[in-house]
Amino acid sequence: MPDLPPLLDEDDALAVMRADAVELVAQLLRIDTSNPGDDSGPGELVAAQFAADKLREVGLEPNVFTTTGPRRAGVSLFLPGSDTDRAPLLLTGHLDVVPAPEEGWTHPPFSGLIDDDGILWGRGAVDMKDMVGMILAVVRHWARTGYVPARPVVVLLTPDEEAGGTHGAHWIVQHRPELLYGATEGIGEVGGFSVELPGGRRIYPIQSGEKGLMWVTIKVTGTAGHGSLIHHDNPVEKLVATLHELAQHPFSVALTPTMQEFVDTVSGLVGEPLALGDRELLAQQVGGLSRVLGACVRTTLNPTMLSAGFKHNVVPSQAVAGLDIRYLPGTRDQVLERVLSILPPGAELEFQHDDIAVETPFDGGVADAIVSVLGERDPDAVVVPYLMTGGTDAKAFTSLGLRYFGFSPLRMRPDMDFWSMFHGVDERVPVEALEFGVEVLDSVLRRC
């Protein structure tokens, strides 16, 4: 074990933790962990080794593990609690990021640059190396000050979240479930960021569920022939008609328990019922949150890939489309039945990825800690649960019976649209948001 510095007093230790969080996130952003989804990226090993080294600096003993190959790596660490009768709390974040071509970025996406306005730039700034850096800073803070949490904590930094977790969380659950140490609740992404409503109210959405996903490929066959002739069995025509039919039958609004609570709370804040079926009015009520909110309350189906043919004057024998379907909890069978009913005779549907929807009540010790700490740190704001439109490692971890809450706290500047930076150009986060977030995370964990 390395020689450690003397324990710091509380004020100095908090200042060190805040600065540590910013520096750790900046350094993580400079490590390219791009995940294109085909296992061709650089992998997460360098970032995992960096995180483990930072934990070892303060006397901790993390484990760097690999999953499906030497580049696909993560970090695990078990922190004993003073109450040995309590089941551990999982504290998790993923090390990979979506690819980020430099075109269009104000600053290079892997620069980890802090500009003169106090903004930290880079791919992963909000998804989710910000949370990874805050986790490391909190744990290092505990080690420096000698703090032992009442509840045991499991730190788990994962690979491959951005491509569905085949090389990450799902692999861990299937092959190394002991890395969760029997945790019964978890904290990760996506939630805890502030959102400014047009009327001046501020909310903190906390993920207590997420939609299920089906990535499917539709293959439509027909009769090949010369492009100059009349064809009655053209697979391209049949596929286009199918996609048009799917687009003409959007799914209706349906509120799960989580979104019912969200809608009731936010309707009260804006002073009128949310216009969930009217895009323009909803945007006036909740601002940029409207495009996300619209997807939280209905199943969505988006064609994302098309492929057919090889020459202008040849009618092909097959046309293919990829669909991204995100369904509300409890509706998978109905959604799939509806899609199948619209496909033309003889069409094939293949699953590329099929993962569950999850939802848990926003209650219990973790939820209470989040509400109480944010209430103290930002008294004018309102905490509200929501249903995440995308997918996270929560899908894998909840399969073991764990309750998962998306909580990566940030108080964003009012003019910054958190969701537009997710997977977008110019991903960035204010330094003060990280400083706020790391203190909130520390306080919440102490109360869990």
CSV table of C-alpha atoms in Angstrom, one decimal:
chain,number,residue,atom,x,y,z
A,1,MET,CA,0.0,0.0,0.0
A,2,PRO,CA,1.4,3.5,-0.9
A,3,ASP,CA,2.2,6.1,1.8
A,4,LEU,CA,-0.9,8.3,2.1
A,5,PRO,CA,-1.0,12.0,3.0
A,6,PRO,CA,-2.3,13.0,6.4
A,7,LEU,CA,-6.1,13.1,6.7
A,8,LEU,CA,-7.5,16.4,5.7
A,9,ASP,CA,-10.0,18.5,7.6
A,10,GLU,CA,-13.5,18.7,6.2
A,11,ASP,CA,-13.4,22.0,4.3
A,12,ASP,CA,-10.0,21.2,2.7
A,13,ALA,CA,-11.2,17.7,1.8
A,14,LEU,CA,-14.3,18.9,0.1
A,15,ALA,CA,-12.3,21.4,-1.9
A,16,VAL,CA,-9.9,18.6,-3.0
A,17,MET,CA,-12.8,16.4,-3.9
A,18,ARG,CA,-14.4,19.1,-6.1
A,19,ALA,CA,-11.1,19.8,-7.9
A,20,ASP,CA,-10.4,16.1,-8.2
A,21,ALA,CA,-13.7,15.5,-9.9
A,22,VAL,CA,-13.0,18.1,-12.6
A,23,GLU,CA,-9.5,16.9,-13.2
A,24,LEU,CA,-10.5,13.2,-13.3
A,25,VAL,CA,-13.3,13.9,-15.8
A,26,ALA,CA,-10.9,16.0,-18.0
A,27,GLN,CA,-8.3,13.2,-18.0
A,28,LEU,CA,-10.9,10.5,-18.8
A,29,LEU,CA,-12.2,12.6,-21.7
A,30,ARG,CA,-8.7,12.5,-23.2
A,31,ILE,CA,-8.8,8.7,-23.4
A,32,ASP,CA,-10.5,7.6,-26.6
A,33,THR,CA,-12.9,4.8,-25.7
A,34,SER,CA,-15.0,5.1,-28.8
A,35,ASN,CA,-17.4,2.2,-29.3
A,36,PRO,CA,-18.7,1.9,-32.9
A,37,GLY,CA,-20.6,-1.2,-31.9
A,38,ASP,CA,-18.7,-3.8,-34.0
A,39,ASP,CA,-15.9,-4.5,-31.5
A,40,SER,CA,-13.5,-2.6,-33.7
A,41,GLY,CA,-12.8,0.4,-31.4
A,42,PRO,CA,-9.9,1.0,-29.1
A,43,GLY,CA,-11.7,-0.6,-26.2
A,44,GLU,CA,-11.8,0.5,-22.6
A,45,LEU,CA,-8.6,-1.1,-21.2
A,46,VAL,CA,-6.6,2.2,-21.0
A,47,ALA,CA,-9.5,4.0,-19.2
A,48,ALA,CA,-9.9,1.1,-16.8
A,49,GLN,CA,-6.3,1.1,-15.9
A,50,PHE,CA,-6.4,4.8,-15.4
A,51,ALA,CA,-9.3,4.6,-13.1
A,52,ALA,CA,-7.7,1.7,-11.1
A,53,ASP,CA,-4.5,3.6,-10.8
A,54,LYS,CA,-6.4,6.6,-9.3
A,55,LEU,CA,-8.0,4.3,-6.8
A,56,ARG,CA,-4.7,2.7,-5.9
A,57,GLU,CA,-3.2,6.2,-5.2
A,58,VAL,CA,-5.4,6.4,-2.1
A,59,GLY,CA,-4.7,2.9,-0.9
A,60,LEU,CA,-7.6,1.1,-2.4
A,61,GLU,CA,-7.4,-2.3,-4.2
A,62,PRO,CA,-9.5,-2.3,-7.3
A,63,ASN,CA,-9.7,-5.1,-9.8
A,64,VAL,CA,-9.3,-4.5,-13.5
A,65,PHE,CA,-11.1,-7.3,-15.4
A,66,THR,CA,-11.7,-8.1,-19.0
A,67,THR,CA,-14.8,-9.5,-20.6
A,68,THR,CA,-14.8,-10.9,-24.2
A,69,GLY,CA,-11.3,-9.8,-25.2
A,70,PRO,CA,-8.2,-8.1,-23.8
A,71,ARG,CA,-9.4,-4.6,-24.9
A,72,ARG,CA,-12.9,-4.9,-23.4
A,73,ALA,CA,-12.2,-4.0,-19.7
A,74,GLY,CA,-13.8,-2.7,-16.6
A,75,VAL,CA,-13.1,-2.0,-12.9
A,76,SER,CA,-14.6,-3.4,-9.8
A,77,LEU,CA,-14.1,-2.4,-6.2
A,78,PHE,CA,-15.9,-3.5,-3.0
A,79,LEU,CA,-16.0,-1.0,-0.1
A,80,PRO,CA,-17.1,-2.6,3.2
A,81,GLY,CA,-19.8,-0.8,5.2
A,82,SER,CA,-20.0,-0.5,9.0
A,83,ASP,CA,-23.4,-2.2,8.9
A,84,THR,CA,-22.6,-5.7,7.8
A,85,ASP,CA,-26.2,-6.7,7.8
A,86,ARG,CA,-27.1,-4.4,4.9
A,87,ALA,CA,-27.0,-5.5,1.2
A,88,PRO,CA,-24.5,-3.5,-0.9
A,89,LEU,CA,-25.4,-0.5,-3.1
A,90,LEU,CA,-24.1,-0.7,-6.6
A,91,LEU,CA,-22.5,2.5,-7.9
A,92,THR,CA,-21.9,2.2,-11.6
A,93,GLY,CA,-20.8,4.0,-14.8
A,94,HIS,CA,-19.6,3.0,-18.2
A,95,LEU,CA,-16.2,3.7,-19.7
A,96,ASP,CA,-17.1,3.6,-23.4
A,97,VAL,CA,-18.4,6.5,-25.5
A,98,VAL,CA,-20.1,6.8,-28.9
A,99,PRO,CA,-17.7,7.7,-31.7
A,100,ALA,CA,-17.0,11.4,-32.3
A,101,PRO,CA,-15.7,12.5,-35.7
A,102,GLU,CA,-14.1,15.9,-35.3
A,103,GLU,CA,-16.1,17.7,-38.0
A,104,GLY,CA,-18.4,20.3,-36.5
A,105,TRP,CA,-16.9,20.3,-33.0
A,106,THR,CA,-15.8,23.6,-31.5
A,107,HIS,CA,-13.0,21.9,-29.7
A,108,PRO,CA,-11.6,18.4,-30.5
A,109,PRO,CA,-13.8,15.7,-29.0
A,110,PHE,CA,-11.0,14.1,-27.0
A,111,SER,CA,-9.3,17.3,-25.9
A,112,GLY,CA,-10.7,17.4,-22.3
A,113,LEU,CA,-10.3,21.2,-22.7
A,114,ILE,CA,-11.6,23.7,-20.1
A,115,ASP,CA,-12.4,27.0,-21.9
A,116,ASP,CA,-12.4,30.5,-20.5
A,117,ASP,CA,-16.1,30.2,-19.7
A,118,GLY,CA,-15.5,27.3,-17.4
A,119,ILE,CA,-16.9,24.6,-19.7
A,120,LEU,CA,-15.2,21.2,-20.0
A,121,TRP,CA,-15.4,19.8,-23.6
A,122,GLY,CA,-15.3,16.3,-24.9
A,123,ARG,CA,-17.1,13.1,-25.9
A,124,GLY,CA,-18.4,11.6,-22.7
A,125,ALA,CA,-18.8,14.9,-20.8
A,126,VAL,CA,-22.4,14.0,-20.0
A,127,ASP,CA,-22.5,10.4,-21.2
A,128,MET,CA,-21.0,9.3,-18.9
A,129,LYS,CA,-17.4,10.0,-18.0
A,130,ASP,CA,-18.7,12.9,-15.9
A,131,MET,CA,-20.3,10.3,-13.6
A,132,VAL,CA,-17.2,8.0,-13.7
A,133,GLY,CA,-15.0,10.9,-12.6
A,134,MET,CA,-17.4,11.9,-9.8
A,135,ILE,CA,-17.5,8.3,-8.6
A,136,LEU,CA,-13.8,8.1,-8.5
A,137,ALA,CA,-13.6,11.5,-6.7
A,138,VAL,CA,-16.1,10.5,-4.0
A,139,VAL,CA,-14.4,7.2,-3.3
A,140,ARG,CA,-10.9,8.9,-3.2
A,141,HIS,CA,-12.4,11.5,-0.8
A,142,TRP,CA,-13.6,8.8,1.5
A,143,ALA,CA,-10.2,7.2,1.5
A,144,ARG,CA,-8.4,10.5,2.2
A,145,THR,CA,-10.7,11.3,5.1
A,146,GLY,CA,-11.1,7.8,6.5
A,147,TYR,CA,-14.8,7.7,6.0
A,148,VAL,CA,-16.5,4.3,6.1
A,149,PRO,CA,-20.1,4.2,4.7
A,150,ALA,CA,-22.8,2.6,6.8
A,151,ARG,CA,-23.9,0.5,3.7
A,152,PRO,CA,-21.4,-1.5,1.7
A,153,VAL,CA,-20.8,0.0,-1.8
A,154,VAL,CA,-19.8,-1.8,-4.9
A,155,VAL,CA,-18.1,0.3,-7.6
A,156,LEU,CA,-18.4,-1.2,-11.1
A,157,LEU,CA,-17.1,0.6,-14.2
A,158,THR,CA,-18.2,-1.3,-17.3
A,159,PRO,CA,-17.3,-1.6,-21.0
A,160,ASP,CA,-19.7,-1.6,-24.0
A,161,GLU,CA,-22.8,0.1,-22.6
A,162,GLU,CA,-23.1,2.1,-25.8
A,163,ALA,CA,-23.6,-1.0,-27.9
A,164,GLY,CA,-26.0,-2.9,-25.7
A,165,GLY,CA,-23.6,-4.5,-23.1
A,166,THR,CA,-22.8,-7.7,-24.9
A,167,HIS,CA,-19.2,-7.1,-24.0
A,168,GLY,CA,-20.1,-5.4,-20.8
A,169,ALA,CA,-23.0,-5.5,-18.3
A,170,HIS,CA,-24.8,-8.5,-19.9
A,171,TRP,CA,-21.6,-10.4,-20.0
A,172,ILE,CA,-20.9,-9.6,-16.4
A,173,VAL,CA,-24.4,-10.7,-15.3
A,174,GLN,CA,-24.0,-14.0,-17.3
A,175,HIS,CA,-20.4,-14.8,-16.4
A,176,ARG,CA,-19.2,-12.7,-13.4
A,177,PRO,CA,-22.3,-11.9,-11.3
A,178,GLU,CA,-20.1,-12.0,-8.2
A,179,LEU,CA,-18.8,-8.6,-9.2
A,180,LEU,CA,-22.1,-7.1,-8.0
A,181,TYR,CA,-21.5,-8.7,-4.5
A,182,GLY,CA,-25.3,-9.3,-4.1
A,183,ALA,CA,-26.2,-5.6,-4.4
A,184,THR,CA,-29.9,-5.0,-4.2
A,185,GLU,CA,-30.1,-1.4,-5.4
A,186,GLY,CA,-28.0,0.6,-7.9
A,187,ILE,CA,-27.2,4.2,-8.9
A,188,GLY,CA,-26.0,5.0,-12.5
A,189,GLU,CA,-27.3,6.9,-15.5
A,190,VAL,CA,-29.4,8.7,-16.8
A,191,GLY,CA,-30.9,11.2,-14.4
A,192,GLY,CA,-30.2,13.8,-11.8
A,193,PHE,CA,-29.5,16.7,-14.3
A,194,SER,CA,-31.4,19.9,-13.9
A,195,VAL,CA,-33.9,21.1,-16.5
A,196,GLU,CA,-35.2,24.6,-16.7
A,197,LEU,CA,-38.9,24.9,-17.6
A,198,PRO,CA,-40.0,28.0,-19.7
A,199,GLY,CA,-42.0,29.3,-16.7
A,200,GLY,CA,-38.8,29.5,-14.6
A,201,ARG,CA,-39.3,26.3,-12.5
A,202,ARG,CA,-36.5,23.8,-12.3
A,203,ILE,CA,-36.8,20.0,-12.1
A,204,TYR,CA,-34.4,17.1,-11.6
A,205,PRO,CA,-35.7,14.0,-13.5
A,206,ILE,CA,-34.5,10.8,-11.9
A,207,GLN,CA,-34.6,7.6,-14.0
A,208,SER,CA,-36.7,4.9,-12.3
A,209,GLY,CA,-37.4,2.9,-15.4
A,210,GLU,CA,-36.6,2.7,-19.1
A,211,LYS,CA,-38.3,1.5,-22.3
A,212,GLY,CA,-37.6,-1.9,-23.8
A,213,LEU,CA,-35.9,-2.1,-27.1
A,214,MET,CA,-36.1,-4.2,-30.2
A,215,TRP,CA,-33.6,-3.6,-33.0
A,216,VAL,CA,-35.0,-5.6,-35.9
A,217,THR,CA,-34.2,-6.2,-39.5
A,218,ILE,CA,-37.0,-6.7,-42.1
A,219,LYS,CA,-36.2,-8.7,-45.2
A,220,VAL,CA,-38.7,-8.5,-48.1
A,221,THR,CA,-38.2,-10.7,-51.1
A,222,GLY,CA,-39.5,-10.5,-54.6
A,223,THR,CA,-38.7,-11.3,-58.2
A,224,ALA,CA,-35.6,-9.9,-59.8
A,225,GLY,CA,-35.8,-8.5,-63.3
A,226,HIS,CA,-34.9,-5.8,-65.8
A,227,GLY,CA,-35.6,-2.3,-64.6
A,228,SER,CA,-37.3,-1.2,-67.8
A,229,LEU,CA,-40.2,-3.6,-67.5
A,230,ILE,CA,-43.4,-3.6,-65.4
A,231,HIS,CA,-43.0,-5.5,-62.2
A,232,HIS,CA,-45.7,-6.8,-59.8
A,233,ASP,CA,-43.3,-8.4,-57.3
A,234,ASN,CA,-40.8,-5.6,-56.7
A,235,PRO,CA,-39.4,-6.0,-53.1
A,236,VAL,CA,-38.3,-2.4,-52.9
A,237,GLU,CA,-41.9,-1.2,-53.6
A,238,LYS,CA,-43.2,-3.7,-51.0
A,239,LEU,CA,-40.8,-2.6,-48.4
A,240,VAL,CA,-41.4,1.1,-49.0
A,241,ALA,CA,-45.2,0.5,-48.7
A,242,THR,CA,-44.6,-1.4,-45.5
A,243,LEU,CA,-42.6,1.4,-43.9
A,244,HIS,CA,-45.2,3.9,-45.0
A,245,GLU,CA,-47.9,1.8,-43.4
A,246,LEU,CA,-45.9,1.6,-40.1
A,247,ALA,CA,-45.4,5.4,-40.2
A,248,GLN,CA,-49.1,6.0,-40.7
A,249,HIS,CA,-50.0,4.1,-37.5
A,250,PRO,CA,-48.1,5.8,-34.6
A,251,PHE,CA,-48.5,4.5,-31.1
A,252,SER,CA,-50.8,6.4,-28.8
A,253,VAL,CA,-49.9,8.0,-25.5
A,254,ALA,CA,-50.0,5.6,-22.5
A,255,LEU,CA,-48.7,6.6,-19.0
A,256,THR,CA,-46.8,4.0,-17.0
A,257,PRO,CA,-46.9,4.6,-13.2
A,258,THR,CA,-43.6,6.5,-13.4
A,259,MET,CA,-44.7,8.8,-16.2
A,260,GLN,CA,-48.1,9.4,-14.5
A,261,GLU,CA,-46.2,10.8,-11.5
A,262,PHE,CA,-44.0,12.8,-13.8
A,263,VAL,CA,-47.0,14.3,-15.8
A,264,ASP,CA,-49.0,15.0,-12.6
A,265,THR,CA,-46.0,16.8,-11.0
A,266,VAL,CA,-44.9,18.8,-14.0
A,267,SER,CA,-48.5,19.7,-15.0
A,268,GLY,CA,-48.8,21.3,-11.5
A,269,LEU,CA,-45.6,23.2,-12.1
A,270,VAL,CA,-46.7,24.7,-15.4
A,271,GLY,CA,-50.2,25.3,-14.2
A,272,GLU,CA,-52.1,23.3,-16.8
A,273,PRO,CA,-52.3,19.7,-18.1
A,274,LEU,CA,-49.3,18.7,-20.3
A,275,ALA,CA,-50.3,18.6,-24.0
A,276,LEU,CA,-48.8,15.2,-24.7
A,277,GLY,CA,-50.5,14.9,-28.1
A,278,ASP,CA,-49.6,18.4,-29.3
A,279,ARG,CA,-45.9,18.9,-30.1
A,280,GLU,CA,-46.1,22.7,-30.4
A,281,LEU,CA,-48.0,23.3,-27.2
A,282,LEU,CA,-45.9,20.8,-25.3
A,283,ALA,CA,-42.8,22.6,-26.4
A,284,GLN,CA,-44.2,25.9,-25.1
A,285,GLN,CA,-44.9,24.2,-21.7
A,286,VAL,CA,-41.7,22.3,-21.1
A,287,GLY,CA,-39.2,23.7,-23.7
A,288,GLY,CA,-36.5,21.4,-25.1
A,289,LEU,CA,-37.7,18.6,-22.9
A,290,SER,CA,-40.7,18.1,-25.1
A,291,ARG,CA,-39.0,15.9,-27.7
A,292,VAL,CA,-37.8,13.6,-25.0
A,293,LEU,CA,-41.0,13.7,-23.0
A,294,GLY,CA,-43.0,12.8,-26.2
A,295,ALA,CA,-41.0,9.6,-26.5
A,296,CYS,CA,-41.4,8.8,-22.8
A,297,VAL,CA,-45.1,8.3,-23.0
A,298,ARG,CA,-45.5,6.2,-26.1
A,299,THR,CA,-43.9,3.4,-28.0
A,300,THR,CA,-41.7,4.7,-30.9
A,301,LEU,CA,-40.7,3.0,-34.1
A,302,ASN,CA,-38.1,4.5,-36.4
A,303,PRO,CA,-36.7,3.1,-39.7
A,304,THR,CA,-32.9,3.6,-39.4
A,305,MET,CA,-31.4,1.6,-42.2
A,306,LEU,CA,-32.3,0.8,-45.9
A,307,SER,CA,-30.6,-1.5,-48.3
A,308,ALA,CA,-31.6,-2.9,-51.7
A,309,GLY,CA,-30.2,-3.5,-55.2
A,310,PHE,CA,-26.8,-3.0,-56.9
A,311,LYS,CA,-27.6,-1.3,-60.2
A,312,HIS,CA,-30.2,1.2,-61.5
A,313,ASN,CA,-31.6,-1.1,-64.2
A,314,VAL,CA,-31.9,-4.2,-62.1
A,315,VAL,CA,-34.9,-4.9,-59.9
A,316,PRO,CA,-33.4,-6.8,-56.9
A,317,SER,CA,-34.7,-9.9,-55.3
A,318,GLN,CA,-34.5,-8.6,-51.8
A,319,ALA,CA,-34.9,-5.3,-49.9
A,320,VAL,CA,-33.9,-4.8,-46.3
A,321,ALA,CA,-34.7,-2.3,-43.6
A,322,GLY,CA,-33.6,-1.8,-40.0
A,323,LEU,CA,-36.0,-0.6,-37.3
A,324,ASP,CA,-35.3,0.8,-33.9
A,325,ILE,CA,-38.4,0.1,-31.7
A,326,ARG,CA,-38.6,1.4,-28.1
A,327,TYR,CA,-41.6,0.1,-26.3
A,328,LEU,CA,-43.3,0.9,-23.0
A,329,PRO,CA,-43.0,-1.5,-20.1
A,330,GLY,CA,-45.6,-4.3,-20.4
A,331,THR,CA,-46.3,-3.8,-24.1
A,332,ARG,CA,-43.7,-5.9,-25.9
A,333,ASP,CA,-46.0,-8.6,-27.2
A,334,GLN,CA,-48.6,-6.2,-28.4
A,335,VAL,CA,-46.0,-4.0,-30.2
A,336,LEU,CA,-44.4,-7.0,-31.9
A,337,GLU,CA,-47.8,-8.3,-33.0
A,338,ARG,CA,-48.7,-5.0,-34.5
A,339,VAL,CA,-45.5,-4.8,-36.5
A,340,LEU,CA,-45.9,-8.4,-37.8
A,341,SER,CA,-49.4,-7.7,-38.9
A,342,ILE,CA,-48.2,-5.0,-41.3
A,343,LEU,CA,-45.4,-7.0,-42.9
A,344,PRO,CA,-46.1,-8.3,-46.4
A,345,PRO,CA,-46.5,-12.1,-47.0
A,346,GLY,CA,-43.2,-13.9,-46.9
A,347,ALA,CA,-41.3,-11.1,-45.2
A,348,GLU,CA,-38.8,-12.1,-42.5
A,349,LEU,CA,-38.2,-10.3,-39.2
A,350,GLU,CA,-34.9,-10.9,-37.5
A,351,PHE,CA,-33.8,-9.6,-34.1
A,352,GLN,CA,-30.4,-7.9,-33.9
A,353,HIS,CA,-30.9,-6.9,-30.3
A,354,ASP,CA,-33.8,-7.6,-27.9
A,355,ASP,CA,-33.8,-6.2,-24.4
A,356,ILE,CA,-36.3,-5.8,-21.6
A,357,ALA,CA,-38.1,-2.7,-20.3
A,358,VAL,CA,-37.7,-1.9,-16.6
A,359,GLU,CA,-39.6,0.1,-14.1
A,360,THR,CA,-39.4,0.4,-10.3
A,361,PRO,CA,-41.4,2.7,-7.9
A,362,PHE,CA,-39.5,5.9,-7.0
A,363,ASP,CA,-39.5,5.1,-3.3
A,364,GLY,CA,-37.3,3.6,-0.5
A,365,GLY,CA,-34.0,4.7,1.0
A,366,VAL,CA,-32.2,5.7,-2.3
A,367,ALA,CA,-35.1,7.8,-3.5
A,368,ASP,CA,-35.5,9.4,-0.1
A,369,ALA,CA,-31.8,10.3,0.0
A,370,ILE,CA,-31.9,11.8,-3.5
A,371,VAL,CA,-35.0,13.9,-2.7
A,372,SER,CA,-33.6,15.2,0.6
A,373,VAL,CA,-30.1,16.1,-0.6
A,374,LEU,CA,-31.3,17.9,-3.8
A,375,GLY,CA,-33.9,19.6,-1.6
A,376,GLU,CA,-31.2,21.0,0.6
A,377,ARG,CA,-28.7,21.9,-2.2
A,378,ASP,CA,-31.3,23.4,-4.6
A,379,PRO,CA,-34.4,24.2,-2.5
A,380,ASP,CA,-36.3,25.8,-5.5
A,381,ALA,CA,-36.2,22.7,-7.6
A,382,VAL,CA,-38.5,19.7,-7.8
A,383,VAL,CA,-37.3,16.1,-8.0
A,384,VAL,CA,-39.5,13.8,-10.3
A,385,PRO,CA,-39.0,10.3,-11.6
A,386,TYR,CA,-39.2,9.6,-15.4
A,387,LEU,CA,-39.0,6.7,-17.9
A,388,MET,CA,-35.8,6.7,-19.9
A,389,THR,CA,-36.3,6.5,-23.7
A,390,GLY,CA,-33.0,4.7,-24.4
A,391,GLY,CA,-31.3,1.8,-22.9
A,392,THR,CA,-28.6,1.5,-20.2
A,393,ASP,CA,-26.8,-1.2,-18.2
A,394,ALA,CA,-29.9,-1.1,-15.9
A,395,LYS,CA,-31.4,-3.7,-18.2
A,396,ALA,CA,-28.7,-6.2,-17.4
A,397,PHE,CA,-28.4,-5.5,-13.7
A,398,THR,CA,-32.2,-5.5,-13.0
A,399,SER,CA,-32.3,-9.0,-14.4
A,400,LEU,CA,-30.6,-10.0,-11.1
A,401,GLY,CA,-33.4,-8.4,-9.1
A,402,LEU,CA,-31.6,-5.1,-8.4
A,403,ARG,CA,-33.6,-1.9,-8.3
A,404,TYR,CA,-31.9,0.7,-10.4
A,405,PHE,CA,-32.1,4.5,-10.3
A,406,GLY,CA,-30.5,6.8,-12.9
A,407,PHE,CA,-28.8,9.5,-10.9
A,408,SER,CA,-25.7,11.3,-12.2
A,409,PRO,CA,-26.3,14.7,-10.6
A,410,LEU,CA,-25.5,17.9,-12.5
A,411,ARG,CA,-26.9,21.4,-12.1
A,412,MET,CA,-26.7,22.6,-15.6
A,413,ARG,CA,-26.7,26.2,-16.7
A,414,PRO,CA,-30.3,27.3,-17.7
A,415,ASP,CA,-29.3,27.9,-21.4
A,416,MET,CA,-27.8,24.4,-21.8
A,417,ASP,CA,-29.9,21.6,-23.3
A,418,PHE,CA,-28.6,18.5,-21.6
A,419,TRP,CA,-30.3,16.1,-24.0
A,420,SER,CA,-29.0,17.8,-27.2
A,421,MET,CA,-25.5,16.9,-26.1
A,422,PHE,CA,-26.2,13.2,-25.6
A,423,HIS,CA,-24.4,11.6,-28.5
A,424,GLY,CA,-24.3,15.0,-30.2
A,425,VAL,CA,-21.6,17.4,-31.5
A,426,ASP,CA,-20.0,19.7,-28.9
A,427,GLU,CA,-20.7,17.5,-25.8
A,428,ARG,CA,-19.7,19.6,-22.8
A,429,VAL,CA,-20.4,20.2,-19.1
A,430,PRO,CA,-19.8,23.2,-16.9
A,431,VAL,CA,-17.1,22.9,-14.3
A,432,GLU,CA,-19.5,24.1,-11.6
A,433,ALA,CA,-22.0,21.4,-12.6
A,434,LEU,CA,-19.4,18.8,-11.8
A,435,GLU,CA,-18.5,20.5,-8.5
A,436,PHE,CA,-22.2,20.6,-7.6
A,437,GLY,CA,-22.7,17.0,-8.7
A,438,VAL,CA,-19.8,15.4,-6.8
A,439,GLU,CA,-20.9,17.0,-3.5
A,440,VAL,CA,-24.5,15.9,-4.1
A,441,LEU,CA,-23.4,12.3,-5.0
A,442,ASP,CA,-21.2,12.2,-1.9
A,443,SER,CA,-24.1,13.3,0.4
A,444,VAL,CA,-26.6,10.9,-1.2
A,445,LEU,CA,-24.4,7.9,-0.8
A,446,ARG,CA,-23.8,8.8,2.9
A,447,ARG,CA,-27.6,8.7,3.4
A,448,CYS,CA,-28.4,5.5,1.5
